[in-house]
PDB file of C-alpha atoms in Angstrom:
ATOM      1  CA  MET A1434      15.560   6.200 -14.841  1.00 95.00           C
ATOM      2  CA  GLU A1435      14.730   9.388 -12.911  1.00 98.00           C
ATOM      3  CA  LEU A1436      11.803   8.967 -10.488  1.00 98.00           C
ATOM      4  CA  LEU A1437      10.011  11.028  -7.861  1.00 98.00           C
ATOM      5  CA  VAL A1438       8.385   9.075  -5.017  1.00 98.00           C
ATOM      6  CA  THR A1439       5.921  10.694  -2.659  1.00 98.00           C
ATOM      7  CA  GLY A1440       5.377   9.168   0.763  1.00 96.00           C
ATOM      8  CA  ALA A1441       9.056   8.173   0.505  1.00 96.00           C
ATOM      9  CA  ALA A1442       9.572   7.994   4.221  1.00 95.00           C
ATOM     10  CA  GLY A1443       6.601   5.717   4.644  1.00 93.00           C
ATOM     11  CA  PHE A1444       6.524   1.964   5.021  1.00 94.00           C
ATOM     12  CA  ILE A1445       6.232   1.039   1.346  1.00 95.00           C
ATOM     13  CA  GLY A1446       7.733   4.239   0.011  1.00 96.00           C
ATOM     14  CA  SER A1447      11.040   3.916   1.926  1.00 95.00           C
ATOM     15  CA  ALA A1448      11.451   0.255   0.872  1.00 95.00           C
ATOM     16  CA  LEU A1449      10.728   1.074  -2.767  1.00 97.00           C
ATOM     17  CA  THR A1450      13.035   4.120  -2.710  1.00 97.00           C
ATOM     18  CA  ALA A1451      15.905   1.955  -1.373  1.00 97.00           C
ATOM     19  CA  ALA A1452      15.330  -0.805  -3.910  1.00 97.00           C
ATOM     20  CA  LEU A1453      15.204   1.621  -6.845  1.00 98.00           C
ATOM     21  CA  ARG A1454      18.368   3.383  -5.771  1.00 98.00           C
ATOM     22  CA  SER A1455      20.112   0.049  -5.263  1.00 97.00           C
ATOM     23  CA  ALA A1456      19.185  -0.816  -8.815  1.00 97.00           C
ATOM     24  CA  GLY A1457      20.866   2.341 -10.066  1.00 97.00           C
ATOM     25  CA  HIS A1458      17.883   4.638 -10.533  1.00 98.00           C
ATOM     26  CA  THR A1459      17.832   8.265  -9.437  1.00 98.00           C
ATOM     27  CA  VAL A1460      15.032   8.865  -6.924  1.00 98.00           C
ATOM     28  CA  THR A1461      13.756  12.201  -5.611  1.00 98.00           C
ATOM     29  CA  ALA A1462      12.226  11.338  -2.255  1.00 98.00           C
ATOM     30  CA  VAL A1463       9.328  13.504  -0.944  1.00 98.00           C
ATOM     31  CA  ASP A1464       7.403  13.202   2.317  1.00 97.00           C
ATOM     32  CA  ASP A1465       5.781  15.682   4.707  1.00 95.00           C
ATOM     33  CA  LEU A1466       6.565  13.477   7.765  1.00 93.00           C
ATOM     34  CA  SER A1467       3.030  13.882   9.041  1.00 87.00           C
ATOM     35  CA  VAL A1468       3.197  10.230  10.191  1.00 78.00           C
ATOM     36  CA  THR A1469       5.801   9.521  12.896  1.00 69.00           C
ATOM     37  CA  SER A1470       7.980   6.551  12.055  1.00 71.00           C
ATOM     38  CA  PRO A1471      11.095   4.902  13.509  1.00 68.00           C
ATOM     39  CA  ARG A1472      12.304   3.781  10.082  1.00 78.00           C
ATOM     40  CA  PRO A1473      15.389   5.441   8.572  1.00 83.00           C
ATOM     41  CA  ARG A1474      14.575   8.348   6.244  1.00 90.00           C
ATOM     42  CA  PRO A1475      15.832   8.167   2.685  1.00 95.00           C
ATOM     43  CA  THR A1476      18.977  10.201   1.978  1.00 96.00           C
ATOM     44  CA  GLY A1477      18.212  13.612   0.562  1.00 97.00           C
ATOM     45  CA  LEU A1478      14.525  13.504   1.614  1.00 97.00           C
ATOM     46  CA  GLN A1479      12.569  16.607   0.653  1.00 97.00           C
ATOM     47  CA  VAL A1480      10.259  17.404   3.559  1.00 97.00           C
ATOM     48  CA  ARG A1481       7.289  19.059   1.873  1.00 96.00           C
ATOM     49  CA  ASP A1482       3.575  18.686   1.312  1.00 97.00           C
ATOM     50  CA  VAL A1483       2.600  16.949  -1.944  1.00 97.00           C
ATOM     51  CA  ARG A1484       0.218  19.875  -2.579  1.00 97.00           C
ATOM     52  CA  ASP A1485       3.241  22.179  -2.785  1.00 97.00           C
ATOM     53  CA  LEU A1486       4.704  20.304  -5.800  1.00 98.00           C
ATOM     54  CA  THR A1487       4.542  22.149  -9.127  1.00 98.00           C
ATOM     55  CA  PRO A1488       4.943  20.904 -12.715  1.00 98.00           C
ATOM     56  CA  ALA A1489       8.509  22.289 -12.621  1.00 98.00           C
ATOM     57  CA  ASP A1490       9.264  19.838  -9.749  1.00 98.00           C
ATOM     58  CA  LEU A1491       8.178  16.935 -11.938  1.00 98.00           C
ATOM     59  CA  ASN A1492       9.684  18.100 -15.227  1.00 97.00           C
ATOM     60  CA  GLY A1493      13.040  16.436 -14.555  1.00 93.00           C
ATOM     61  CA  CYS A1494      11.439  13.100 -13.693  1.00 97.00           C
ATOM     62  CA  HIS A1495      10.488  10.275 -16.028  1.00 98.00           C
ATOM     63  CA  THR A1496       8.104   8.607 -13.613  1.00 98.00           C
ATOM     64  CA  VAL A1497       6.213   9.783 -10.521  1.00 98.00           C
ATOM     65  CA  VAL A1498       5.146   7.170  -7.960  1.00 98.00           C
ATOM     66  CA  HIS A1499       2.491   8.612  -5.607  1.00 98.00           C
ATOM     67  CA  LEU A1500       2.334   6.622  -2.355  1.00 97.00           C
ATOM     68  CA  ALA A1501       1.644   9.503   0.167  1.00 96.00           C
ATOM     69  CA  ALA A1502      -1.780   9.063   1.940  1.00 94.00           C
ATOM     70  CA  HIS A1503      -3.509   8.888   5.239  1.00 92.00           C
ATOM     71  CA  LYS A1504      -4.365   5.178   5.199  1.00 89.00           C
ATOM     72  CA  SER A1505      -6.354   4.526   8.399  1.00 88.00           C
ATOM     73  CA  VAL A1506      -9.815   3.198   7.531  1.00 90.00           C
ATOM     74  CA  PRO A1507     -11.311   3.868  11.031  1.00 87.00           C
ATOM     75  CA  ARG A1508      -9.941   7.419  11.140  1.00 89.00           C
ATOM     76  CA  SER A1509     -11.271   8.154   7.686  1.00 92.00           C
ATOM     77  CA  PHE A1510     -14.762   8.315   9.296  1.00 90.00           C
ATOM     78  CA  GLU A1511     -13.625  11.472  11.109  1.00 91.00           C
ATOM     79  CA  VAL A1512     -14.231  14.886   9.572  1.00 88.00           C
ATOM     80  CA  GLY A1513     -11.639  15.434   6.818  1.00 88.00           C
ATOM     81  CA  GLY A1514     -10.759  11.765   6.530  1.00 86.00           C
ATOM     82  CA  PHE A1515     -12.139  11.595   3.051  1.00 91.00           C
ATOM     83  CA  GLU A1516     -11.194  15.112   1.841  1.00 95.00           C
ATOM     84  CA  HIS A1517      -7.464  15.016   2.601  1.00 94.00           C
ATOM     85  CA  ASN A1518      -6.455  12.102   0.403  1.00 96.00           C
ATOM     86  CA  VAL A1519      -8.724  13.203  -2.447  1.00 97.00           C
ATOM     87  CA  ALA A1520      -7.258  16.704  -2.401  1.00 97.00           C
ATOM     88  CA  VAL A1521      -3.706  15.498  -2.378  1.00 97.00           C
ATOM     89  CA  ASP A1522      -4.368  13.012  -5.217  1.00 98.00           C
ATOM     90  CA  ARG A1523      -6.286  15.612  -7.293  1.00 98.00           C
ATOM     91  CA  HIS A1524      -3.458  18.058  -7.003  1.00 98.00           C
ATOM     92  CA  LEU A1525      -0.803  15.532  -8.026  1.00 98.00           C
ATOM     93  CA  ILE A1526      -2.725  14.229 -11.012  1.00 98.00           C
ATOM     94  CA  HIS A1527      -3.330  17.783 -12.239  1.00 98.00           C
ATOM     95  CA  THR A1528       0.338  18.710 -11.623  1.00 98.00           C
ATOM     96  CA  PHE A1529       1.499  15.640 -13.536  1.00 98.00           C
ATOM     97  CA  ALA A1530      -0.801  16.441 -16.436  1.00 98.00           C
ATOM     98  CA  ASN A1531       0.796  19.856 -16.754  1.00 98.00           C
ATOM     99  CA  SER A1532       4.386  18.608 -16.442  1.00 98.00           C
ATOM    100  CA  ARG A1533       6.803  16.840 -18.793  1.00 97.00           C
ATOM    101  CA  ALA A1534       6.955  13.671 -16.744  1.00 98.00           C
ATOM    102  CA  ARG A1535       6.052  10.570 -18.719  1.00 98.00           C
ATOM    103  CA  ARG A1536       4.362   8.282 -16.216  1.00 98.00           C
ATOM    104  CA  LEU A1537       2.336   8.589 -12.985  1.00 98.00           C
ATOM    105  CA  LEU A1538       1.705   5.503 -10.854  1.00 98.00           C
ATOM    106  CA  LEU A1539      -0.961   6.117  -8.205  1.00 98.00           C
ATOM    107  CA  ALA A1540      -1.445   3.986  -5.073  1.00 98.00           C
ATOM    108  CA  SER A1541      -4.955   2.698  -4.496  1.00 98.00           C
ATOM    109  CA  SER A1542      -6.289  -0.035  -2.197  1.00 97.00           C
ATOM    110  CA  CYS A1543      -8.173  -3.328  -2.147  1.00 97.00           C
ATOM    111  CA  GLU A1544     -10.691  -1.373  -0.015  1.00 96.00           C
ATOM    112  CA  VAL A1545     -12.285  -0.013  -3.228  1.00 97.00           C
ATOM    113  CA  TYR A1546     -13.664  -3.516  -3.984  1.00 97.00           C
ATOM    114  CA  GLY A1547     -15.770  -3.566  -0.840  1.00 95.00           C
ATOM    115  CA  GLU A1548     -17.784  -6.675  -0.031  1.00 93.00           C
ATOM    116  CA  GLN A1549     -17.410  -9.042  -3.005  1.00 93.00           C
ATOM    117  CA  THR A1550     -16.813 -12.774  -3.040  1.00 88.00           C
ATOM    118  CA  GLY A1551     -13.890 -14.742  -4.419  1.00 89.00           C
ATOM    119  CA  PRO A1552     -10.517 -13.519  -5.772  1.00 96.00           C
ATOM    120  CA  LEU A1553     -10.880  -9.769  -6.772  1.00 97.00           C
ATOM    121  CA  ALA A1554      -9.915  -8.994 -10.342  1.00 98.00           C
ATOM    122  CA  GLU A1555      -9.129  -5.530 -11.556  1.00 98.00           C
ATOM    123  CA  HIS A1556     -12.348  -5.357 -13.672  1.00 97.00           C
ATOM    124  CA  ALA A1557     -14.550  -5.849 -10.549  1.00 97.00           C
ATOM    125  CA  SER A1558     -16.808  -2.935  -9.698  1.00 96.00           C
ATOM    126  CA  HIS A1559     -16.092  -0.386  -6.923  1.00 97.00           C
ATOM    127  CA  ALA A1560     -18.099  -0.965  -3.746  1.00 95.00           C
ATOM    128  CA  PRO A1561     -16.422   1.155  -1.061  1.00 95.00           C
ATOM    129  CA  ARG A1562     -17.489   0.716   2.540  1.00 93.00           C
ATOM    130  CA  SER A1563     -15.523   3.535   4.171  1.00 93.00           C
ATOM    131  CA  PRO A1564     -14.595   7.143   3.392  1.00 94.00           C
ATOM    132  CA  TYR A1565     -10.981   5.973   2.858  1.00 95.00           C
ATOM    133  CA  ALA A1566     -12.123   3.547   0.211  1.00 96.00           C
ATOM    134  CA  ALA A1567     -14.480   6.046  -1.413  1.00 96.00           C
ATOM    135  CA  GLY A1568     -11.566   8.469  -1.614  1.00 97.00           C
ATOM    136  CA  LYS A1569      -9.358   5.927  -3.365  1.00 98.00           C
ATOM    137  CA  ALA A1570     -12.275   5.154  -5.761  1.00 98.00           C
ATOM    138  CA  ALA A1571     -12.567   8.859  -6.438  1.00 97.00           C
ATOM    139  CA  THR A1572      -8.826   9.027  -7.278  1.00 98.00           C
ATOM    140  CA  GLU A1573      -9.244   6.117  -9.692  1.00 98.00           C
ATOM    141  CA  HIS A1574     -12.096   7.937 -11.434  1.00 98.00           C
ATOM    142  CA  LEU A1575      -9.962  11.098 -11.670  1.00 98.00           C
ATOM    143  CA  ALA A1576      -7.249   9.003 -13.324  1.00 98.00           C
ATOM    144  CA  ASP A1577      -9.862   7.687 -15.779  1.00 98.00           C
ATOM    145  CA  ILE A1578     -10.796  11.257 -16.642  1.00 98.00           C
ATOM    146  CA  TYR A1579      -7.235  12.453 -17.184  1.00 98.00           C
ATOM    147  CA  ARG A1580      -5.861   9.333 -18.953  1.00 97.00           C
ATOM    148  CA  PRO A1581      -7.500   9.945 -22.361  1.00 96.00           C
ATOM    149  CA  GLN A1582      -6.146  13.517 -22.319  1.00 95.00           C
ATOM    150  CA  MET A1583      -2.534  12.328 -22.173  1.00 96.00           C
ATOM    151  CA  GLU A1584      -0.537  12.573 -25.427  1.00 95.00           C
ATOM    152  CA  ALA A1585       1.152   9.445 -26.834  1.00 95.00           C
ATOM    153  CA  GLY A1586       3.815   7.988 -24.588  1.00 95.00           C
ATOM    154  CA  ARG A1587       2.341   9.359 -21.332  1.00 98.00           C
ATOM    155  CA  HIS A1588       0.626   7.040 -18.889  1.00 97.00           C
ATOM    156  CA  ILE A1589      -1.359   7.074 -15.644  1.00 98.00           C
ATOM    157  CA  GLY A1590      -1.510   3.738 -13.834  1.00 98.00           C
ATOM    158  CA  ILE A1591      -3.151   2.497 -10.641  1.00 98.00           C
ATOM    159  CA  VAL A1592      -1.735  -0.129  -8.280  1.00 98.00           C
ATOM    160  CA  ARG A1593      -4.186  -1.564  -5.713  1.00 98.00           C
ATOM    161  CA  PHE A1594      -2.373  -2.642  -2.625  1.00 98.00           C
ATOM    162  CA  PHE A1595      -3.732  -5.430  -0.476  1.00 97.00           C
ATOM    163  CA  ASN A1596      -2.256  -6.034   3.017  1.00 95.00           C
ATOM    164  CA  THR A1597       1.498  -5.388   2.744  1.00 96.00           C
ATOM    165  CA  PHE A1598       3.394  -6.110   5.943  1.00 96.00           C
ATOM    166  CA  GLY A1599       6.986  -6.137   7.214  1.00 94.00           C
ATOM    167  CA  PRO A1600       9.300  -5.084  10.032  1.00 92.00           C
ATOM    168  CA  ASP A1601       8.966  -1.298   9.583  1.00 87.00           C
ATOM    169  CA  GLU A1602       5.197  -1.267   9.366  1.00 90.00           C
ATOM    170  CA  GLY A1603       3.337   1.140  11.719  1.00 85.00           C
ATOM    171  CA  PRO A1604       1.556  -0.280  14.796  1.00 84.00           C
ATOM    172  CA  ASP A1605      -1.996   0.459  13.543  1.00 84.00           C
ATOM    173  CA  ALA A1606      -2.034  -2.552  11.168  1.00 91.00           C
ATOM    174  CA  VAL A1607      -2.834  -6.097  12.158  1.00 94.00           C
ATOM    175  CA  VAL A1608       0.537  -7.807  11.811  1.00 96.00           C
ATOM    176  CA  PRO A1609       2.580  -5.253  13.843  1.00 94.00           C
ATOM    177  CA  ALA A1610      -0.250  -5.061  16.402  1.00 95.00           C
ATOM    178  CA  PHE A1611      -0.055  -8.854  16.912  1.00 96.00           C
ATOM    179  CA  LEU A1612       3.761  -8.794  17.024  1.00 94.00           C
ATOM    180  CA  ASP A1613       3.774  -5.920  19.500  1.00 93.00           C
ATOM    181  CA  ALA A1614       1.281  -7.798  21.674  1.00 95.00           C
ATOM    182  CA  VAL A1615       3.441 -10.945  21.970  1.00 94.00           C
ATOM    183  CA  ALA A1616       6.525  -8.787  22.566  1.00 91.00           C
ATOM    184  CA  ALA A1617       4.762  -7.060  25.443  1.00 93.00           C
ATOM    185  CA  SER A1618       3.330 -10.385  26.739  1.00 95.00           C
ATOM    186  CA  GLN A1619      -0.186  -9.098  26.106  1.00 96.00           C
ATOM    187  CA  PRO A1620      -3.068 -10.929  24.419  1.00 97.00           C
ATOM    188  CA  LEU A1621      -3.536 -10.605  20.686  1.00 97.00           C
ATOM    189  CA  VAL A1622      -6.844  -8.726  20.308  1.00 97.00           C
ATOM    190  CA  ILE A1623      -9.114  -9.845  17.438  1.00 97.00           C
ATOM    191  CA  GLU A1624     -11.998  -7.646  16.532  1.00 95.00           C
ATOM    192  CA  GLY A1625     -15.004  -9.828  15.900  1.00 95.00           C
ATOM    193  CA  ASP A1626     -14.788 -13.617  15.564  1.00 95.00           C
ATOM    194  CA  GLY A1627     -11.605 -13.623  13.521  1.00 97.00           C
ATOM    195  CA  THR A1628     -13.086 -15.260  10.389  1.00 96.00           C
ATOM    196  CA  GLN A1629     -12.522 -12.155   8.315  1.00 96.00           C
ATOM    197  CA  ALA A1630      -9.697 -12.869   5.886  1.00 96.00           C
ATOM    198  CA  ARG A1631      -6.994 -10.736   4.289  1.00 97.00           C
ATOM    199  CA  ASP A1632      -4.405 -11.097   1.573  1.00 97.00           C
ATOM    200  CA  PHE A1633      -1.040 -10.613   3.314  1.00 97.00           C
ATOM    201  CA  THR A1634       2.081  -9.856   1.240  1.00 97.00           C
ATOM    202  CA  HIS A1635       5.578  -9.254   2.649  1.00 97.00           C
ATOM    203  CA  ILE A1636       7.066  -5.891   1.829  1.00 96.00           C
ATOM    204  CA  ASP A1637       9.904  -7.503  -0.189  1.00 96.00           C
ATOM    205  CA  ASP A1638       7.318  -9.152  -2.448  1.00 98.00           C
ATOM    206  CA  SER A1639       5.355  -5.964  -2.785  1.00 98.00           C
ATOM    207  CA  VAL A1640       8.515  -4.129  -3.792  1.00 98.00           C
ATOM    208  CA  THR A1641       9.277  -6.847  -6.355  1.00 98.00           C
ATOM    209  CA  ILE A1642       5.812  -6.281  -7.790  1.00 98.00           C
ATOM    210  CA  LEU A1643       6.295  -2.547  -7.894  1.00 98.00           C
ATOM    211  CA  THR A1644       9.737  -2.651  -9.494  1.00 98.00           C
ATOM    212  CA  ARG A1645       8.425  -4.971 -12.193  1.00 98.00           C
ATOM    213  CA  ILE A1646       5.549  -2.601 -12.950  1.00 98.00           C
ATOM    214  CA  LEU A1647       8.027   0.286 -13.220  1.00 97.00           C
ATOM    215  CA  THR A1648      10.415  -1.515 -15.553  1.00 94.00           C
ATOM    216  CA  VAL A1649       7.773  -1.907 -18.312  1.00 95.00           C
ATOM    217  CA  PRO A1650       7.395   1.247 -20.376  1.00 94.00           C
ATOM    218  CA  THR A1651       3.564   1.188 -20.530  1.00 94.00           C
ATOM    219  CA  LEU A1652       1.596   1.315 -17.275  1.00 97.00           C
ATOM    220  CA  LEU A1653      -1.538  -0.783 -16.989  1.00 97.00           C
ATOM    221  CA  PRO A1654      -4.611   1.299 -16.090  1.00 98.00           C
ATOM    222  CA  VAL A1655      -5.108  -0.832 -12.945  1.00 98.00           C
ATOM    223  CA  VAL A1656      -3.202  -3.795 -11.484  1.00 98.00           C
ATOM    224  CA  ASN A1657      -3.351  -5.563  -8.111  1.00 98.00           C
ATOM    225  CA  CYS A1658      -0.484  -5.930  -5.651  1.00 98.00           C
ATOM    226  CA  GLY A1659      -1.075  -8.927  -3.443  1.00 98.00           C
ATOM    227  CA  SER A1660      -0.230 -12.582  -2.911  1.00 97.00           C
ATOM    228  CA  GLY A1661      -3.418 -14.201  -4.203  1.00 96.00           C
ATOM    229  CA  ARG A1662      -3.921 -16.026  -0.888  1.00 96.00           C
ATOM    230  CA  ALA A1663      -6.221 -15.079   1.969  1.00 95.00           C
ATOM    231  CA  THR A1664      -5.603 -15.861   5.695  1.00 97.00           C
ATOM    232  CA  SER A1665      -8.215 -15.456   8.360  1.00 97.00           C
ATOM    233  CA  ILE A1666      -7.248 -13.107  11.253  1.00 98.00           C
ATOM    234  CA  ARG A1667      -7.805 -16.061  13.596  1.00 97.00           C
ATOM    235  CA  ASP A1668      -5.321 -18.123  11.614  1.00 98.00           C
ATOM    236  CA  LEU A1669      -2.922 -15.167  11.424  1.00 98.00           C
ATOM    237  CA  ALA A1670      -2.945 -14.854  15.187  1.00 98.00           C
ATOM    238  CA  GLN A1671      -2.086 -18.528  15.570  1.00 97.00           C
ATOM    239  CA  ALA A1672       0.704 -18.195  13.048  1.00 96.00           C
ATOM    240  CA  VAL A1673       2.174 -15.290  15.006  1.00 96.00           C
ATOM    241  CA  ILE A1674       1.942 -17.301  18.177  1.00 96.00           C
ATOM    242  CA  ARG A1675       3.790 -20.223  16.508  1.00 95.00           C
ATOM    243  CA  ALA A1676       6.404 -17.859  15.127  1.00 92.00           C
ATOM    244  CA  SER A1677       7.016 -16.250  18.512  1.00 92.00           C
ATOM    245  CA  GLY A1678       6.644 -19.350  20.602  1.00 93.00           C
ATOM    246  CA  ARG A1679       4.113 -17.697  22.942  1.00 94.00           C
ATOM    247  CA  GLY A1680       0.900 -15.688  23.072  1.00 95.00           C
ATOM    248  CA  THR A1681      -2.796 -15.815  23.839  1.00 96.00           C
ATOM    249  CA  VAL A1682      -5.848 -14.443  22.039  1.00 97.00           C
ATOM    250  CA  THR A1683      -8.816 -12.369  23.215  1.00 97.00           C
ATOM    251  CA  HIS A1684     -11.668 -10.810  21.256  1.00 97.00           C
ATOM    252  CA  ALA A1685     -13.170  -7.313  21.010  1.00 96.00           C
ATOM    253  CA  ALA A1686     -16.277  -5.992  19.273  1.00 94.00           C
ATOM    254  CA  ALA A1687     -16.251  -6.248  15.519  1.00 92.00           C
ATOM    255  CA  ARG A1688     -15.633  -3.105  13.437  1.00 86.00           C
ATOM    256  CA  PRO A1689     -18.608  -1.432  11.720  1.00 82.00           C
ATOM    257  CA  ASN A1690     -18.820  -2.244   8.020  1.00 81.00           C
ATOM    258  CA  GLU A1691     -16.220  -5.007   8.410  1.00 88.00           C
ATOM    259  CA  ILE A1692     -15.546  -6.745   5.117  1.00 92.00           C
ATOM    260  CA  ALA A1693     -15.424 -10.553   5.170  1.00 93.00           C
ATOM    261  CA  SER A1694     -12.553 -11.206   2.823  1.00 95.00           C
ATOM    262  CA  PHE A1695      -9.993  -9.605   0.485  1.00 95.00           C
ATOM    263  CA  THR A1696      -8.083 -11.829  -1.950  1.00 97.00           C
ATOM    264  CA  ALA A1697      -6.158 -10.481  -4.878  1.00 98.00           C
ATOM    265  CA  ASP A1698      -6.609 -12.006  -8.286  1.00 98.00           C
ATOM    266  CA  MET A1699      -3.035 -11.795  -9.519  1.00 98.00           C
ATOM    267  CA  SER A1700      -3.604 -13.372 -12.920  1.00 98.00           C
ATOM    268  CA  LEU A1701      -3.320 -10.063 -14.803  1.00 98.00           C
ATOM    269  CA  PHE A1702      -0.015  -9.234 -13.119  1.00 98.00           C
ATOM    270  CA  THR A1703       1.369 -12.719 -13.730  1.00 98.00           C
ATOM    271  CA  ARG A1704       0.379 -12.678 -17.370  1.00 97.00           C
ATOM    272  CA  VAL A1705       2.054  -9.243 -18.029  1.00 97.00           C
ATOM    273  CA  TYR A1706       5.017  -9.263 -15.661  1.00 97.00           C
ATOM    274  CA  GLY A1707       5.588 -12.946 -14.832  1.00 97.00           C
ATOM    275  CA  PRO A1708       5.150 -14.952 -11.599  1.00 97.00           C
ATOM    276  CA  VAL A1709       6.418 -13.855  -8.177  1.00 97.00           C
ATOM    277  CA  ARG A1710       8.079 -16.253  -5.841  1.00 95.00           C
ATOM    278  CA  TYR A1711       6.337 -15.243  -2.619  1.00 96.00           C
ATOM    279  CA  ARG A1712       7.868 -15.716   0.785  1.00 93.00           C
ATOM    280  CA  PRO A1713       5.644 -18.208   2.710  1.00 94.00           C
ATOM    281  CA  LEU A1714       3.489 -16.396   5.317  1.00 94.00           C
ATOM    282  CA  GLU A1715       4.819 -18.191   8.417  1.00 93.00           C
ATOM    283  CA  ARG A1716       8.419 -17.672   7.364  1.00 94.00           C
ATOM    284  CA  ALA A1717       7.674 -14.040   6.536  1.00 95.00           C
ATOM    285  CA  LEU A1718       6.127 -13.533   9.969  1.00 95.00           C
ATOM    286  CA  ALA A1719       9.093 -15.156  11.708  1.00 93.00           C
ATOM    287  CA  ASP A1720      11.521 -12.948   9.679  1.00 93.00           C
ATOM    288  CA  THR A1721       9.461  -9.843  10.498  1.00 94.00           C
ATOM    289  CA  LEU A1722       9.470 -10.673  14.150  1.00 92.00           C
ATOM    290  CA  ARG A1723      13.185 -11.267  14.203  1.00 91.00           C
ATOM    291  CA  GLU A1724      13.908  -8.011  12.349  1.00 89.00           C
ATOM    292  CA  ARG A1725      11.635  -5.980  14.614  1.00 84.00           C
ATOM    293  CA  GLN A1726      13.384  -7.421  17.668  1.00 81.00           C
ATOM    294  CA  HIS A1727      16.750  -6.607  16.216  1.00 76.00           C
ATOM    295  CA  THR A1728      15.881  -3.007  15.272  1.00 71.00           C
ATOM    296  CA  GLY A1729      13.689  -2.274  18.272  1.00 66.00           C
ATOM    297  CA  ALA A1730      10.686  -1.464  16.087  1.00 63.00           C
ATOM    298  CA  GLY A1731       7.250  -1.523  17.668  1.00 55.00           C
ATOM    299  CA  ALA A1732       5.122   0.897  19.475  1.00 44.00           C
ATOM    300  CA  GLY A1733       2.871  -1.044  21.779  1.00 40.00           C
ATOM    301  CA  ALA A1734       0.007  -3.438  21.399  1.00 34.00           C
ATOM    302  CA  GLY A1735      -3.378  -2.625  19.993  1.00 33.00           C
ATOM    303  CA  ALA A1736      -6.580  -4.112  18.608  1.00 35.00           C
ATOM    304  CA  ALA A1737      -6.379  -5.689  15.137  1.00 35.00           C
ATOM    305  CA  ARG A1738      -8.591  -6.522  12.309  1.00 32.00           C
TER     306      ARG A1738
END
């Protein structure tokens, strides 16, 4: 299969590109390198803005996987934080619609669910609490508008990522922030009381989910990518301390509009694509810590959600 992956030098994009190529697929890797990263860049990377892609760039591809985005929730409150992702996504959806590519898989986020209780199923309503989440919700609505216009055999799908983590993740997320803190012998900083919970999925498991989605000809309109289990940030900190054998915890002010819990309902994915054998969280944290130490990944400690 011929694929084009945007954000291919990013955390998830680079892992997915490597996995697809290892499986024998041809992948055109695109990234504008606007986010600095120590991870190895995919071979043959095209350094370009997604907004420069034309239908001709997509014509030779069967499937386009759009992962490129500015993903920081706090920074999305700054001027332009909403507009950038929506403009990029709008351009790519329109470009795909005017190309000969057969499928477009768009990355969204659990953030679109907002403050809702219990496991979050794909049919739950949008309730965004940040400009980042509102932008992803807007992208999903754009997909809904374009999807009925596609001729038979062409599909637009959405995958909603929960908290994917792993050794090459950037330092602005909670797991690398905690791991950087213990490596630097600094306290793990929890914003708020630490009872807020998140659904953590190791990058290998997220790539398994993505590759299964891509091996089925028809894309679902929306599907979650998570583990189906939530862990409080307080418990995550203690798990990191156990995995590393050291560490202390301190607290900072809670984030505005903090959401109490995100847990993926993975029943739709399991029913369509089969169960995933997830790596247990504590083992995944220990593996991530070991790999980061081996590669020298990490960029200093910081506050975490």
